[in-house]
C-alpha cells in the first residue's frame, strides 16, 4: 500500500472476515489476532476481554457486534485485512458487506453450542460471494470445564461438528436453491441432531488434515491445527510430519509396539483403543486443565517438560488457576500463530481470489454491439473486467473499486488532514452543519486509487451502453482522503492499490448505500450484494414537537446513508416510516437518530405489521374449476355503470408450492417482466437471494422452478395413479400457456389467467381475450402465434368492437393489479390466488358517433376507467365470497435454554401463538434446542420477555420464514345449533384473532371498522345487578 513496495506484494495480502452465529466468539478472536499482529493496539494481557472491534458504546453495552469494521494486521511480511462481522440476525446486512470485501472467511463455531441458524446463513453468504472458508472450532475450553467431557467424548463432538459443517457446504454446492430455514429444517442438523448423510461422494471442504481447521479457545488465546501437533510429535514418534498430519484426525491409531500408524482393524484392543487425535492431542490438553484446576503442579510440570515450554515461574505460582492455565496454554499453543499461519496458507491472495470471484462480482453480460461506438464501449468494458479478474495493480490499469457500505463517523474522530490531502469543509459532503462525516468502506479491485483523483460513481443500475439515459446512475466525485482502518482508528494513506481495503472520504454526497467506483464510464457496475432478509420491522416516526420536523427529516436522511440496511420511506398516508431488520437494530437506529443525527426527541409508533389476504380452499380441484366459466356458477358478476361491459371473475387458490416459487422469485420476475424489483418488492417480501450462475437465463430458471413445483405436487397427489398424473400434467401445461399477468406490481404471487377462448358468446358481445404475454416470456408457449389473433370480423360494427376489446386489455390488467394490491379484508395485498377474468363488451346502444361517446364519458367517466374499477370490484367481491382468510408473516425461531427454564419458555411461546416444530436435548449438555414458528405480529418484545422470564438463560433468534394463512374465519358467527351451543348466539362471542388483527390494520389505515361500542346493553345491566 505504501509507496516503494515490490510488484509482487499483492501475493502477500489476505483480505478475510470472521463469520459466525451470534456470540460464538468472533470479536474475542479478533482481539487475540490484534494483540499479536496489530502493532500494539491491544495488550496481550487484556486480549479477549476488551473487544477492541466493538468500539461503539451500544456494542460494548450489549456485548454484541453491530457493524462490520476492518483492521489491518501484519504477520510475517503479510498484510492481513481482517473484518469482524456481527452474528446477530438483525445485522446480517453487515455480513453481506464483510463478505463482499473479503476473499476468505474464518468460520467460527462454538464447540459447545454447535451449528446454529446463523452458521447456515453465513456459510451461505460465503458460498454466494465465493469466499474460501477456513473453520475455527472455538471455546474448546468449555468442553473441558463446563461439559466435563472426556477427551474421547470431546473428539466425537468435534468430529460431528466438522461433519455437519461440511454437510451444509456441500448442500449449498449441490442444491443451490435453499433458504437458510429450509436447509436447517431439511438437514435436521441443529445442535445435536443427526448429520446429513448423503454427501459422501464429494470431498469435504473442511479437513483438519488439510490444515484448514483450527481448534481454539479465543478467550484464553490458545489454539492449534493438526499441523502444530504433527511437528511436535514428528521427532518423538520418529514419523514424518506429513504422515502424522494425515493420521492425527479420524480413525487412525498408534500401535506402541510396532510404532506404526494403523487403522481400526490393525489396533485390536477392543473398543478401548483411542484415535491418535485423542491420545496425542486432547489428552495432554485435558491434563493441563486438570492439573491447573485441581492444583496438581506435577501434572502441569510434566506437560511443560515434555513440550519444552518456557513459562516464567512467577506466573506458575499464581494462586488463580485460570491465570496459570492461560499462561501455560498461550505459550504452548499460541492462537494467533495457528490462525494467521492457516490464513496465509489456506486462504487466497487477492489475485487468485479475484480470478475465481469475477463471475459473481461482474457477471458476464451478453450484449451485442449494434454500432461502432457501442462496440468500443463493450471492448473497453471487457478490458476493465479482465483487469478486475487479474487484480491488475499497475498504475496504468483502469481503476475499479466497490463501496460496500457508507458509515458515519463524528468529524472529531478523523485524523488531522495531512499534506497533500484535499481539505474542505465537511459541510461540502451534503450534510450541512452536521458533525458527522461519511466514509465509504471500499475495496479496490483494479488499478491504483489516489487522493485527489476524480472517479465515476456507478449505481447498480448503470449500463454503459445506454449513454444519455443513464445520467442519473453515474456521477463524478473527487476522493478527498483515504484511510486504512484500524478498528475505530484511521491511518491516512495517499494511495491504495488493487486488493486493498480502505475507507474513503468525499463520496458522502454521491453514494447512498453501495456503488462501483471506476476511472472510466465504460465499465459494468458490480452485481448487488445479497442480503439474507429484507428490513421488515417498520415503525412510523414523528418528532415530539412538530417544529422539529426539519431536523427529523435531516436526521432520517443521514441515518439512511449511515446504515447499510435501514430503509426510510414515506407511506401513502404521509407518515415517515423506518424499516429495520429487527428489534435490536431498530432500537439502535432510534438511538442514533435521537443522539447523533436528528438530535430531537421522537415519537415512535408501534410496529406496523404487514399482512396478506387469501382464500380458503382445497387446491386439488383447481384444474377442475378452471373449466369454462359460463358452465360454472361459481363466479362474481359485475357490470360497468354504462352497462357496456360485464365482468365475471372466478378466483381459486393457487398451489402452495407455486405461490412459494413466485414469492421467492420476485427479483427474477422483475428481470423478466421488466420492472425493477428492487424498488417494488422491497416492502416485506422474503427476499431470498436468487443467484444465477453464469449464462443462466432468468426465464429458464423460473420456468424450471415452476415446473418442479407442479411436478412435485402432481406426484404427491397421484402417487399410485400414473394415468391420472399424466392427465394432470397435460392440464397444467395447457394452463401454463394462459398466464396473462401476475400481481400486484406485475410480479406478485397472484396469477391472472386468460379466459377460455372457447367460451365464445352467442349474444353479440365480444370477449376481452387478453394475451398470454407472461407465458410467452417464460417460454411455456410452444408457438406464440394464434393466441392473440382478433377473430375474423364480419361486419364493420363488430370490427370496432373487437378493437375496443383489444384496447381494454390493459385496463383489465390494471384492475387486476389494483385488486391484488389491496384485498377486501383490510387493503393488504392478496396472496396465492388465481383469477380468471371474463369481461365482455357489447356495442353501446346508440350509433358509434363521436357525440354519443362524449356524452357517455361525461356521464360515467371514461369507459376504460369504468372497466378498471369494475374489474377491481369484481375481483375483491370474488375473494370475499370465497371464504377470505388473513395471511400473516411467520418467523422461524430457534431457542436455546437450560432444562430448568423449559417451563417458562413454553409459557412465553404459547402466549404468542407459537407453533413448536421440534424440541431436542443437546447431547452431552444441559441445553434444549427448540424450533418454532412465531407470527411476526406476536414477536415484539418476544426476546425481552423470554430473557426476563428465564433470568437471561434462554436465548432466541428469529428469522423471517414464510407466509401462513390463519385458519380462522374472520367473519365467523355461530349458525348451526351445535355452534350456538358451543359459542353462544353471537352476542357473547369475542372477535377471533383474525378479526382482531384485521380490525387493528383497518383502524390504522382509517378504514371503517364494524364495532359496537356497547354490546347488548340489557345483558350488561343484568350482569351489573348480579355482581
Ligand atoms: N469459555 C469461552 N468463552 C469464550 C471464548 N471465546 C469467546 N468467549 C465468550 O463468548 C462471549 C461472546 O464473545 P464475542 O467475541 O463477543 O462473540 P461474537 O461472536 O463477537 O458475538 P457477536 O459479534 O455479537 O455475534 C463472550 O462472553 C466471550 O468472553 C472461548 O474460547 N471460551
Ligand atoms: Mg462480535
PDB file of C-alpha atoms in Angstrom, residues 16-20 25-31 33 53 82-87 95 98 102 104-108 122 136 339:
ATOM      1  CA  UNK A  16     -10.550 -12.012   5.360  1.00  0.00           C
ATOM      2  CA  UNK A  17     -13.622 -11.746   7.518  1.00  0.00           C
ATOM      3  CA  UNK A  18     -14.730 -13.611  10.613  1.00  0.00           C
ATOM      4  CA  UNK A  19     -18.211 -15.080  10.310  1.00  0.00           C
ATOM      5  CA  UNK A  20     -20.292 -16.984  12.850  1.00  0.00           C
ATOM      6  CA  UNK A  25     -16.523 -15.559  19.792  1.00  0.00           C
ATOM      7  CA  UNK A  26     -15.652 -13.553  16.665  1.00  0.00           C
ATOM      8  CA  UNK A  27     -14.704 -10.330  18.376  1.00  0.00           C
ATOM      9  CA  UNK A  28     -12.796 -12.207  21.051  1.00  0.00           C
ATOM     10  CA  UNK A  29     -10.775 -13.967  18.383  1.00  0.00           C
ATOM     11  CA  UNK A  30     -10.143 -10.649  16.632  1.00  0.00           C
ATOM     12  CA  UNK A  31      -8.772  -9.313  19.919  1.00  0.00           C
ATOM     13  CA  UNK A  33      -5.087 -11.520  16.493  1.00  0.00           C
ATOM     14  CA  UNK A  53     -13.506  -4.106  17.395  1.00  0.00           C
ATOM     15  CA  UNK A  82      -9.404  -8.528   8.971  1.00  0.00           C
ATOM     16  CA  UNK A  83     -13.102  -7.667   9.047  1.00  0.00           C
ATOM     17  CA  UNK A  84     -15.066  -8.541  12.157  1.00  0.00           C
ATOM     18  CA  UNK A  85     -18.759  -9.015  11.429  1.00  0.00           C
ATOM     19  CA  UNK A  86     -21.852  -9.255  13.624  1.00  0.00           C
ATOM     20  CA  UNK A  87     -23.576 -12.571  14.206  1.00  0.00           C
ATOM     21  CA  UNK A  95     -22.257  -9.717   6.989  1.00  0.00           C
ATOM     22  CA  UNK A  98     -17.943  -8.007   5.027  1.00  0.00           C
ATOM     23  CA  UNK A 102     -13.132 -10.228   1.621  1.00  0.00           C
ATOM     24  CA  UNK A 104     -11.607 -15.621   2.550  1.00  0.00           C
ATOM     25  CA  UNK A 105     -13.552 -16.260   5.713  1.00  0.00           C
ATOM     26  CA  UNK A 106     -12.844 -17.696   9.128  1.00  0.00           C
ATOM     27  CA  UNK A 107     -15.977 -19.576  10.003  1.00  0.00           C
ATOM     28  CA  UNK A 108     -16.288 -19.863  13.752  1.00  0.00           C
ATOM     29  CA  UNK A 122     -23.088 -17.082   6.953  1.00  0.00           C
ATOM     30  CA  UNK A 136     -12.334 -22.457  13.663  1.00  0.00           C
ATOM     31  CA  UNK A 339      -4.856 -18.836  12.898  1.00  0.00           C
TER      32      UNK A 339
END
